[in-house]
Short mmCIF file of C-alpha atoms in Angstrom, two decimals:
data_model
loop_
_atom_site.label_atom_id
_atom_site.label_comp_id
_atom_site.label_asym_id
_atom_site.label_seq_id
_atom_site.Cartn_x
_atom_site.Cartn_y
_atom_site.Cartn_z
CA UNK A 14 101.40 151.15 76.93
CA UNK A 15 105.05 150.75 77.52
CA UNK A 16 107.73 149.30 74.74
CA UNK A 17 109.62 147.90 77.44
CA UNK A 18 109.91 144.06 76.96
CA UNK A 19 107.77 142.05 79.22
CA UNK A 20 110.04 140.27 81.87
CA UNK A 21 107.36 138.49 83.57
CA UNK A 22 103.91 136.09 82.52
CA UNK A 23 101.66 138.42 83.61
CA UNK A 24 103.21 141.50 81.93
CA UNK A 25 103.16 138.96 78.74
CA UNK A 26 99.29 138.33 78.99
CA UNK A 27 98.51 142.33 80.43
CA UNK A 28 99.89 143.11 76.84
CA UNK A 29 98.04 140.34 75.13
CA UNK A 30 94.30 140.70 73.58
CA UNK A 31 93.62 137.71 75.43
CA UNK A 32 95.33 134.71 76.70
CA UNK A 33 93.72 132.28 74.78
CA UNK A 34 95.09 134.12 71.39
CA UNK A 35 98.52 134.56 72.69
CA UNK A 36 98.82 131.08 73.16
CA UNK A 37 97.00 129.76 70.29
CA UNK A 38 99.44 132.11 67.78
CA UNK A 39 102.44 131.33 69.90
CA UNK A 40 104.99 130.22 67.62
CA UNK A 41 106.58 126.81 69.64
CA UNK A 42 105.80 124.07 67.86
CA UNK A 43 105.55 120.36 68.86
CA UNK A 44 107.19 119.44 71.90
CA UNK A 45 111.01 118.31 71.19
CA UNK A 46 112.79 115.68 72.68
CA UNK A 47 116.36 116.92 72.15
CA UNK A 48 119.66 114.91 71.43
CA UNK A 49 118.86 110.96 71.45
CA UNK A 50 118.19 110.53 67.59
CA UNK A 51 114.94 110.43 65.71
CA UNK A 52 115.76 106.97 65.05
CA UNK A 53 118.18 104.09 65.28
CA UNK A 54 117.02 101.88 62.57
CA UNK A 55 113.71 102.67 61.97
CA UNK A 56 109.95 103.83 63.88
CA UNK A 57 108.22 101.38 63.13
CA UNK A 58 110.47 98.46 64.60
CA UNK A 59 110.97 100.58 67.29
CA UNK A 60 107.35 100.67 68.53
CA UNK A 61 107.09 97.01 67.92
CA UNK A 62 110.34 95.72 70.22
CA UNK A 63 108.58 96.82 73.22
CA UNK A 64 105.21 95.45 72.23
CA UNK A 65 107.22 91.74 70.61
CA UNK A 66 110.93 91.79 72.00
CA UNK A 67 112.76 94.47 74.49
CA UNK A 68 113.26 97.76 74.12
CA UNK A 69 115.89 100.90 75.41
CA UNK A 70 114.54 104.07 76.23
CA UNK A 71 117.10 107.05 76.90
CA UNK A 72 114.90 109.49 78.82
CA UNK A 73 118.11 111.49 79.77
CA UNK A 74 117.68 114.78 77.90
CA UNK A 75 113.94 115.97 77.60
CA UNK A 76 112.74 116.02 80.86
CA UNK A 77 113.47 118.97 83.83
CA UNK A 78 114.71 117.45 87.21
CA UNK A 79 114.25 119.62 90.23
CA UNK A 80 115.79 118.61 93.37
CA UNK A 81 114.46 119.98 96.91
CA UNK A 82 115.79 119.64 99.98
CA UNK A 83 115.33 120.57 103.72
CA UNK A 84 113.42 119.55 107.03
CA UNK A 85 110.18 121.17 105.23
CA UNK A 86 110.46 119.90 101.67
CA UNK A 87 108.31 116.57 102.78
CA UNK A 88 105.72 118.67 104.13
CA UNK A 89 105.68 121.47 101.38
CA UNK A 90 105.40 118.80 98.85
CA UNK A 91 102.28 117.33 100.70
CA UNK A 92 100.57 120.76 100.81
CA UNK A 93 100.86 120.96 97.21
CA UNK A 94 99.76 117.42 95.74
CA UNK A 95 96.53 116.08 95.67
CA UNK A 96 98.55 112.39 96.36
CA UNK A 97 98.07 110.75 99.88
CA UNK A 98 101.70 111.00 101.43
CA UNK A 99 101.11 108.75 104.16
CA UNK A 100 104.04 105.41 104.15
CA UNK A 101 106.06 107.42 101.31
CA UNK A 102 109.57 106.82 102.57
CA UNK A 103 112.94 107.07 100.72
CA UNK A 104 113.35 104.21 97.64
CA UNK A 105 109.70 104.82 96.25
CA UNK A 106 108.51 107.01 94.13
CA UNK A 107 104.99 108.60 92.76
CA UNK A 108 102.73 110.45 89.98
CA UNK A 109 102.86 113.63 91.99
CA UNK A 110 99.41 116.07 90.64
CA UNK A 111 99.04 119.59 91.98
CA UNK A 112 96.00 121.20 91.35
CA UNK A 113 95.31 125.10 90.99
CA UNK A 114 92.72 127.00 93.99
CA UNK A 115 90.18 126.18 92.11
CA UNK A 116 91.04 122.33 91.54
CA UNK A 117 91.92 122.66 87.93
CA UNK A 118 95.29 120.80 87.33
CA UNK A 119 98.82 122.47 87.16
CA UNK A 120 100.69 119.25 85.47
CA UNK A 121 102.03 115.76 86.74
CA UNK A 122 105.55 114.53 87.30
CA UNK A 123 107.48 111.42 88.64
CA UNK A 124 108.24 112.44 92.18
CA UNK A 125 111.06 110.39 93.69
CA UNK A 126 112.26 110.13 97.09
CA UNK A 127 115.99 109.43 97.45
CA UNK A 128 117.65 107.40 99.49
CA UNK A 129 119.64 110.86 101.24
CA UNK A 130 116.08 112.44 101.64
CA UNK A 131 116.33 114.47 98.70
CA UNK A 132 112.99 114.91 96.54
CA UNK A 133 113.58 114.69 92.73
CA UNK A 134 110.87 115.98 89.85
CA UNK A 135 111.06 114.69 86.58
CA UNK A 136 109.01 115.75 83.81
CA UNK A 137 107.61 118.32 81.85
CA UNK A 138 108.39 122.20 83.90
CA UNK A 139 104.92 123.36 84.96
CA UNK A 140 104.74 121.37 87.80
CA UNK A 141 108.64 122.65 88.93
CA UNK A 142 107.80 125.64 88.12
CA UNK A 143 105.01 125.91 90.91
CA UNK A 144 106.74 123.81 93.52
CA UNK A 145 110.20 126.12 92.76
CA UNK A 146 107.42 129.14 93.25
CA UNK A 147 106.42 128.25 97.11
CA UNK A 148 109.95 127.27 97.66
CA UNK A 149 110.75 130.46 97.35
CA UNK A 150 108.43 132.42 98.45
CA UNK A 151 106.80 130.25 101.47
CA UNK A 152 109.65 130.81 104.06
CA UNK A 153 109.91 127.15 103.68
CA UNK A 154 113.42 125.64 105.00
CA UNK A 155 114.04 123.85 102.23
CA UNK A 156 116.48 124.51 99.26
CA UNK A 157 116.01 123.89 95.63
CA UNK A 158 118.78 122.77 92.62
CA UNK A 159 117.10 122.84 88.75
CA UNK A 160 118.20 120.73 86.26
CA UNK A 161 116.82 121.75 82.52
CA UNK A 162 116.06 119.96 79.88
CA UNK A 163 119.05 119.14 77.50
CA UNK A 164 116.76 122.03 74.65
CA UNK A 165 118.48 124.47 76.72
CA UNK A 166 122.13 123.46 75.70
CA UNK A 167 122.70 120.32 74.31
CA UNK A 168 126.35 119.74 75.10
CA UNK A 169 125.51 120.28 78.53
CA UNK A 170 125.95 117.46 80.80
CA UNK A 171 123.44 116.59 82.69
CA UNK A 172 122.69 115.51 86.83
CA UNK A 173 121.00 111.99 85.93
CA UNK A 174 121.20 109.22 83.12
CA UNK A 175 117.84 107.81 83.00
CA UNK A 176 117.40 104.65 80.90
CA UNK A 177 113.92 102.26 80.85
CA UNK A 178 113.63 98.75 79.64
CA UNK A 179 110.11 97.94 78.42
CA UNK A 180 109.26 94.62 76.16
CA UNK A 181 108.11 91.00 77.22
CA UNK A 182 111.75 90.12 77.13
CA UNK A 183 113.02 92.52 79.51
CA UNK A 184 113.01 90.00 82.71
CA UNK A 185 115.25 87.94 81.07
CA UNK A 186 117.13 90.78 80.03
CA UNK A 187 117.44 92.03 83.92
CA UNK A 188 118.73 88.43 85.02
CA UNK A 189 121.07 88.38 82.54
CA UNK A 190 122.37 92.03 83.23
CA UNK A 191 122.41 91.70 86.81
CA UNK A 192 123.61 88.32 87.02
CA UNK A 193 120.59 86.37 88.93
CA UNK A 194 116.75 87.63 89.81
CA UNK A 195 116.23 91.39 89.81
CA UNK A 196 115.00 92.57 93.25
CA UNK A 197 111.75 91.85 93.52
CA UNK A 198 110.26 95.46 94.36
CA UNK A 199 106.66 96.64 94.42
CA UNK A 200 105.63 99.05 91.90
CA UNK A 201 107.08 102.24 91.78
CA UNK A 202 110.17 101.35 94.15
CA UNK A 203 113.31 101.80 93.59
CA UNK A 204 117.03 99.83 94.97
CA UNK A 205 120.03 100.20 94.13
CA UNK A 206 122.09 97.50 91.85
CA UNK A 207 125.37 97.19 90.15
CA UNK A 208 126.09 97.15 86.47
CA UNK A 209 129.28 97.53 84.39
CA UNK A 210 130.92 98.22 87.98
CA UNK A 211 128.57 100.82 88.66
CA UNK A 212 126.24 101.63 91.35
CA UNK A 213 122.54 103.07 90.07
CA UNK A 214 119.00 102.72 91.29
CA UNK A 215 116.58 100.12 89.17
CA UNK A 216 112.82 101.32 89.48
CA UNK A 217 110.56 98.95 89.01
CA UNK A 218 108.27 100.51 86.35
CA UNK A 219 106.41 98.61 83.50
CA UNK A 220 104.76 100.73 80.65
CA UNK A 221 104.03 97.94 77.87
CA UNK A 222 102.80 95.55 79.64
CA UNK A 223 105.37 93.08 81.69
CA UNK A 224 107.20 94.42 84.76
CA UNK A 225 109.80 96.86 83.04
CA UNK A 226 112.77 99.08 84.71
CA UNK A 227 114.02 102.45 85.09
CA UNK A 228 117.52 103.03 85.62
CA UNK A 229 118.75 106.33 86.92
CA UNK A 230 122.34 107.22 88.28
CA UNK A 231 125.09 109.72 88.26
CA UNK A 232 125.37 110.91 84.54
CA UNK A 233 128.88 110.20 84.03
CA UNK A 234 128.61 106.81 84.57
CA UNK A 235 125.85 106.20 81.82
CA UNK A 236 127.63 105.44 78.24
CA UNK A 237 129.03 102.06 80.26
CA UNK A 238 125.30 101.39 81.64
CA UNK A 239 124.12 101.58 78.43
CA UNK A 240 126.79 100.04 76.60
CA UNK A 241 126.12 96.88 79.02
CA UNK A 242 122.55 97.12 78.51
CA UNK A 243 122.47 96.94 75.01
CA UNK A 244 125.27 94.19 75.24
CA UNK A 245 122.77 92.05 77.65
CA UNK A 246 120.00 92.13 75.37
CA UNK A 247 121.53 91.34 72.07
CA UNK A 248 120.52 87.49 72.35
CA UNK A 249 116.53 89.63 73.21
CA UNK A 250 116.32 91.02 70.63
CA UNK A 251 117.00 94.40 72.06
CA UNK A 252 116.19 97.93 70.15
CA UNK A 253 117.41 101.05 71.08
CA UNK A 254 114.50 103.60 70.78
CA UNK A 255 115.07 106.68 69.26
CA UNK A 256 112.97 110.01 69.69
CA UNK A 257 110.51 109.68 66.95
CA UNK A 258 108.96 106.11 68.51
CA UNK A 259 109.30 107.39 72.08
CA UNK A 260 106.57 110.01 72.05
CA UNK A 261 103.93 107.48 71.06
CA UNK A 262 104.21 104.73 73.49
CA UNK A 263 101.97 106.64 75.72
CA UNK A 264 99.69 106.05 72.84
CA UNK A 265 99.16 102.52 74.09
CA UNK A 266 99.75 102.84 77.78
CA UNK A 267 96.92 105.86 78.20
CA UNK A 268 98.75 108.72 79.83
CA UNK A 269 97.93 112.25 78.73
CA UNK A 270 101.22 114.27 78.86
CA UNK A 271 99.88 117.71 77.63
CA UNK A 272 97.44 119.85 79.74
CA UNK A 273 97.50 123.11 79.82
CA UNK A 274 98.40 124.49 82.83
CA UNK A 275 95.79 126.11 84.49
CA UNK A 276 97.16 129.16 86.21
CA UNK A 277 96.35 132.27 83.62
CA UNK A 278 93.50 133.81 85.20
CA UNK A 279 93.13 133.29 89.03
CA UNK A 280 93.07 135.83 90.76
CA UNK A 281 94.63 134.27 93.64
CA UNK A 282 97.92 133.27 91.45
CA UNK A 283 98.87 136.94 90.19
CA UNK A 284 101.95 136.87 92.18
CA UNK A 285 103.06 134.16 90.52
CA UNK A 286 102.32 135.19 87.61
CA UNK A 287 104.03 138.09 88.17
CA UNK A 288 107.66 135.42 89.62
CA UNK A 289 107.37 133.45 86.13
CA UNK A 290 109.71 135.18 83.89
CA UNK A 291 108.19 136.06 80.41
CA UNK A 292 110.69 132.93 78.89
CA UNK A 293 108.70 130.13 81.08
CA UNK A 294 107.27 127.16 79.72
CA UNK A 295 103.96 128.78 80.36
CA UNK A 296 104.46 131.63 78.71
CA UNK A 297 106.07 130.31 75.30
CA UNK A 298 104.30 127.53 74.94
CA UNK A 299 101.32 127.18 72.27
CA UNK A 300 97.56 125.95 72.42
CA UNK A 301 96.92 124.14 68.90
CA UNK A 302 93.93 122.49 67.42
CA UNK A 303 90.26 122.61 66.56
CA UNK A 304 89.13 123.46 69.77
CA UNK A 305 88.79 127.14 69.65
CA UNK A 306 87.09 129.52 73.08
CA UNK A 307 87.91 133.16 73.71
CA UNK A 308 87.75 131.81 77.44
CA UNK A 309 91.04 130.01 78.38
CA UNK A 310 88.89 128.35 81.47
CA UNK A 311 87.68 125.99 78.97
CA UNK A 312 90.62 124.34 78.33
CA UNK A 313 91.80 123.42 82.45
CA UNK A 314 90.94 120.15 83.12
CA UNK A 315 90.14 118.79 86.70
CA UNK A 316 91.65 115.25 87.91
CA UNK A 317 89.17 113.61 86.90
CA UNK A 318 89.28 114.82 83.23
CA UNK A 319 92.79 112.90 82.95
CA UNK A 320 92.34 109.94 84.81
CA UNK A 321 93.54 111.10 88.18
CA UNK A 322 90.87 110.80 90.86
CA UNK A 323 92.40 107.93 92.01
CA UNK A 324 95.35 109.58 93.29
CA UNK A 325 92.96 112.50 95.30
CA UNK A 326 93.60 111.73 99.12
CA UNK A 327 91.46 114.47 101.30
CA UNK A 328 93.68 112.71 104.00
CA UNK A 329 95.67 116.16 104.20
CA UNK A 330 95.23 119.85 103.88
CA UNK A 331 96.10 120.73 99.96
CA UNK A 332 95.88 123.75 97.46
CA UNK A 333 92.82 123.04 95.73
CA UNK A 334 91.27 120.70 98.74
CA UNK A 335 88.14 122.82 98.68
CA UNK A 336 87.89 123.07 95.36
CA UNK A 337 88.20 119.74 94.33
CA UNK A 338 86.05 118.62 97.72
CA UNK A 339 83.53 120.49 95.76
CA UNK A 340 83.76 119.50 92.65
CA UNK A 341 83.60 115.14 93.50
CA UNK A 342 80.17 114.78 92.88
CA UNK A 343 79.58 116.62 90.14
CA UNK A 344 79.64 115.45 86.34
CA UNK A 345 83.49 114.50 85.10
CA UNK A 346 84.70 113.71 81.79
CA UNK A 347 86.32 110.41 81.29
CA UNK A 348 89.72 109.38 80.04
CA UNK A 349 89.55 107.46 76.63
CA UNK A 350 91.59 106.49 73.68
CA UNK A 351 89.56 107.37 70.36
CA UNK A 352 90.54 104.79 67.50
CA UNK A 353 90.35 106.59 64.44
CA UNK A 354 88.06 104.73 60.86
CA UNK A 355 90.94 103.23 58.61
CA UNK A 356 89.31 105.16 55.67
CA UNK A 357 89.14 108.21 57.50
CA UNK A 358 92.73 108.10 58.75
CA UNK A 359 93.93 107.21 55.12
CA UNK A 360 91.63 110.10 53.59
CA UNK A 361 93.36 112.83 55.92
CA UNK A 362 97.14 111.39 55.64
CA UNK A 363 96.68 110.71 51.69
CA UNK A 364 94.94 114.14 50.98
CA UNK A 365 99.06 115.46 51.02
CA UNK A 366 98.98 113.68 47.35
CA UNK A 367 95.41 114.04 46.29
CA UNK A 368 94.31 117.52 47.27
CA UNK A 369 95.74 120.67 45.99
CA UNK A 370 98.19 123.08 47.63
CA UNK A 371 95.33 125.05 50.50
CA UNK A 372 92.75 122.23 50.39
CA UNK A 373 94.17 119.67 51.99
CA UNK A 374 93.84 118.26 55.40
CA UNK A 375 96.33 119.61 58.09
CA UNK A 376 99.43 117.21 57.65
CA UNK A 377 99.27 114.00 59.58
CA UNK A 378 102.89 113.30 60.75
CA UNK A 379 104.00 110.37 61.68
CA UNK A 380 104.07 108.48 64.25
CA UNK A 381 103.14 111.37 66.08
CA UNK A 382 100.97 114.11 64.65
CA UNK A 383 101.36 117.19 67.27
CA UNK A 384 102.11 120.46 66.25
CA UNK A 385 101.90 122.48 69.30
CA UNK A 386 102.68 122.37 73.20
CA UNK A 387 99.30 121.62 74.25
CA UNK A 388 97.02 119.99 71.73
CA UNK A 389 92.70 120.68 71.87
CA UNK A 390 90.83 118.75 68.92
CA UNK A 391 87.17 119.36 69.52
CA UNK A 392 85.42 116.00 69.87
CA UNK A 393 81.66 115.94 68.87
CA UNK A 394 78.74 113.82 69.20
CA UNK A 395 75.67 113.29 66.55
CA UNK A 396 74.36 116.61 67.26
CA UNK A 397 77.53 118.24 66.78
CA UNK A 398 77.99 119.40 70.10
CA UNK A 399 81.43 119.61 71.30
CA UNK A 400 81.56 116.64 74.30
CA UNK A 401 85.17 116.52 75.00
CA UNK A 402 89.18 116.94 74.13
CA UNK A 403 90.94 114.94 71.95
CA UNK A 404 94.65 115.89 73.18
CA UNK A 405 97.25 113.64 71.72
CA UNK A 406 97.33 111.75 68.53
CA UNK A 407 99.17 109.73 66.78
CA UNK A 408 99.66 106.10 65.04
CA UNK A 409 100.44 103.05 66.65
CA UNK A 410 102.17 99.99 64.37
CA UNK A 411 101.27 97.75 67.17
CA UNK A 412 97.72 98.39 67.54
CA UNK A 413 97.53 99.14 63.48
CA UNK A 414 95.57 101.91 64.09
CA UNK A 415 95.51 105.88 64.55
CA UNK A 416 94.58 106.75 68.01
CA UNK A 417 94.07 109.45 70.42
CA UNK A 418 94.07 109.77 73.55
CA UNK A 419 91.21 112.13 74.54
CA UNK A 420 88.55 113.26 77.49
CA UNK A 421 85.08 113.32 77.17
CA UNK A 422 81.83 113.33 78.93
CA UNK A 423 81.04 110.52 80.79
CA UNK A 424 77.98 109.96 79.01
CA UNK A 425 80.09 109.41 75.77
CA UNK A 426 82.80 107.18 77.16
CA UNK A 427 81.39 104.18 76.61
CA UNK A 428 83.55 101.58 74.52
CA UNK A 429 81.82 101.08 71.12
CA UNK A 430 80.50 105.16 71.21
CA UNK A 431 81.16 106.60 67.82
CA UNK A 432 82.20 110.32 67.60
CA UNK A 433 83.72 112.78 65.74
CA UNK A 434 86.98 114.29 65.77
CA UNK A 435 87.68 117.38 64.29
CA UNK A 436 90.70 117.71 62.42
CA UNK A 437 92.92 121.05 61.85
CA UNK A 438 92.35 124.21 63.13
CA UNK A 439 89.91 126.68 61.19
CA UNK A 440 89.94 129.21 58.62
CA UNK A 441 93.09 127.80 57.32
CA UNK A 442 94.87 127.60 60.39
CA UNK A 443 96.99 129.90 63.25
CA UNK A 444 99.93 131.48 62.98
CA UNK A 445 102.23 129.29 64.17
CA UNK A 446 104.94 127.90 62.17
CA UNK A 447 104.20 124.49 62.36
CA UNK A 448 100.21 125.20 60.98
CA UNK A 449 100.07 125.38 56.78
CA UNK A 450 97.35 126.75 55.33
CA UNK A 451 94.73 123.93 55.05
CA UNK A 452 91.16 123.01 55.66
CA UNK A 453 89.13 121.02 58.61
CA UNK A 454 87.39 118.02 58.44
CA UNK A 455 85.35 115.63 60.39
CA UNK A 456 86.92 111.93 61.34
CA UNK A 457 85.10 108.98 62.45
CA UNK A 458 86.23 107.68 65.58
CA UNK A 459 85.22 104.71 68.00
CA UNK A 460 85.50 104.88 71.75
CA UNK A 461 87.82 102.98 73.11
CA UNK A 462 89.73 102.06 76.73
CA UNK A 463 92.97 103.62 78.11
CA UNK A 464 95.34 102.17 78.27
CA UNK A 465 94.25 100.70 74.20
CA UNK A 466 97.15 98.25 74.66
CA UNK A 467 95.83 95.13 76.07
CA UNK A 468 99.01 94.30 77.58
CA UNK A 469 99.42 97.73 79.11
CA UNK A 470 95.67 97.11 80.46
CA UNK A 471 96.79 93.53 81.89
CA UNK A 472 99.44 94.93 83.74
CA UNK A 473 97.85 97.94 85.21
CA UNK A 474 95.22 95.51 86.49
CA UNK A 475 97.99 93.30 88.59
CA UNK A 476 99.77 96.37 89.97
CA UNK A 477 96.16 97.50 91.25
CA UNK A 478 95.77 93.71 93.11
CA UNK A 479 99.03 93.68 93.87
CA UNK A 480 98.43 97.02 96.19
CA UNK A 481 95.12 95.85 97.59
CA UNK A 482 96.85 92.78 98.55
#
């Protein structure tokens, strides 16, 4: 065995006793979402302004933007998402899903095309990582330009200011910002607008419930777009979100951020294993929770798992086609939010002050209670048989209740199902740093939809008319 350090994934896992372990002892924590402050005035007012008034989102720093360009980018794109590409033109943008060989998925991002014909990726590296991978390597004519997330370095500046507006007030808001009717723009498109003398693109996204926006432009000019922002929607009631409240609105709107990525063990994907440098997201990142299998197969998840068969179009040759053409009519699991017994949340949170030091429940942060990069809880039915994932949890002031969102077998997903939910990791817990020694226990949970947020579910239900229409 050589002492040379590993400069690539699969040296990492060649040198690991399995994958599964490395990951699961990998010391990263919970994900961080770097400079914008844990709070402005306080997390609980936070969640409720875009629930009650208006919120402001800065979504500038935690994200990695990859930029592609070149007569093949449109195409190389299509061969790598399971997402129909037929009528996406410049101003619109999309949940963009690749998918492994064997249909398992890689990630998701928000893929937008620009106005100049330049693609842009936003969101968590996995997915850039892959599509960077068959830039490079495909003999492609395209060109690529990364962007990383602000953990990197902090006082770097970044390519794009990217600010959302989310809250029952924010229409008004818009009007009053832009000075008359925002642009009225199907979901998911994008124009561009003037404010505080600057030119930016308004998305037309909505994530609690009303039609929202997302503003993106050049980052220099976005202290004076958000200075007018918050300006506008003093007389709204306007909050300014900080990082703590952030990470849980997906709580409510029913989008899974975390899977692993599912490219450790195909055979097919060695050579990129071997291009990932030992540093890459999928390399440092950790697996954390009850969920606990020697075989790291059992944690991919297909498209269905999360919620995303909707978006398969076998209207175009894709990685994974086969697979997943395969797969369609076999058994899926089932997106769901599991809403957590009041008693049982209060037992596990309160056992900090009424259990001794090694007895207690793994600490329930809050608002959000991750403590690793991609989070398994073993869900379990009456027989104790493990039926699903419970992969991000948290607590929700609006909804007054714990919840997580988790996948399970369809046969369990019915609303009103009650299951279990394992809580902390066994025999006392991994090695990571975030993990204290403490004990598991069951919690009672109900089945319930995702999007939980009523509002959230309203809204997702006129977008869907609105593109039948």
């Amino acid at each position: 065995m050589t002492s040379e350090t590993p400069r690539t994934l699969q040296e990492v896992l060649e040198r690991a006793p399995s994958v599964q372990e490395l990951l699961y002892h990998n010391p990263t924590g919970a994900r961080v979402y770097p400079v914008v402050p844990p709070e402005f005035t306080n997390w609980r007012d936070e969640q409720h302004a875009w629930r009650d008034t208006v919120c402001l989102f800065d979504l500038s720093y935690h994200m990695t933007d990859l930029f592609l360009r070149g007569p093949d980018a449109f195409a190389l794109l299509r061969q790598l998402g399971i997402n129909s590409f037929e009528g996406f033109q410049p101003g619109q943008a999309k949940q963009y899903v690749p998918v492994s060989p064997e249909g398992y998925v890689i990630g998701d991002v928000i893929l937008f095309y620009l106005e100049d014909g330049t693609f842009q990726l936003v969101g968590r590296p996995s997915v850039h990582n892959w599509v960077q991978f068959h830039a490079a390597t495909s003999g492609a004519a395209v060109s690529f330009e990364r962007d990383e997330w602000s953990v990197t370095d902090p006082h770097k500046p970044r390519k794009t200011f990217r600010f959302q507006i989310q809250g029952p007030n924010a229409p008004m808001l818009l009007e009053k910002l832009l000075g008359g009717p925002p642009p009225d723009l199907p979901f998911f498109h994008f124009t561009r607008v003037s404010i505080a003398g600057k030119r930016v693109s308004l998305l037309h996204h909505g994530m609690s419930g009303v039609a929202g926006a997302e503003f993106f432009g050049d980052f220099a000019d976005g202290p004076a777009v958000k200075a007018a922002i918050l300006e506008a929607g003093k007389e709204f009631g306007i909050r300014h979100v900080g990082s703590r409240a952030y990470a849980t609105n997906t709580l409510e709107s029913g989008w899974i951020p975390n899977p692993l990525p599912a490219i450790y063990t195909s055979p097919a994907l060695e050579a990129y294993r071997r291009w990932l440098p030992a540093t890459a997201y999928e390399a440092i990142g950790s697996l954390g929770g009850s969920f606990v299998s020697p075989r790291i197969e059992d944690y991919y998840l297909t498209p269905w798992d999360l919620g995303y068969g909707r978006l398969i179009k076998f209207d175009h040759d894709f990685v994974g086609r086969a697979a997943l053409e395969r797969l369609k009519d076999q058994p899926h699991r089932k997106k769901v939010t599991l809403v957590w017994d009041p008693d049982e949340a209060a037992r596990v949170i309160s056992s900090l002050v009424t259990h001794p030091k090694g007895q207690r429940y793994k600490y329930f942060d809050l608002p959000l209670a991750q403590y690793a990069t991609w989070m398994y809880d073993a869900v379990l039915n009456d027989a104790g048989e493990v039926v699903g994932f419970a992969m991000f949890t948290g607590f929700s002031s609006n909804e007054e209740r714990v919840l997580s969102l988790a996948t399970v077998r369809s046969e369990y997903a019915q609303e009103g199902t009650r299951l279990r939910v394992v809580w902390g990791e066994p025999n006392g817990g991994s090695r990571k740093p975030s993990v204290e020694r403490h004990v598991q226990t069951e919690v009672w949970v109900t089945v319930g939809p995702a999007p939980y947020a009523e509002p959230a579910r309203r809204y997702r239900e006129q977008v869907a008319r609105a593109r039948r229409s």
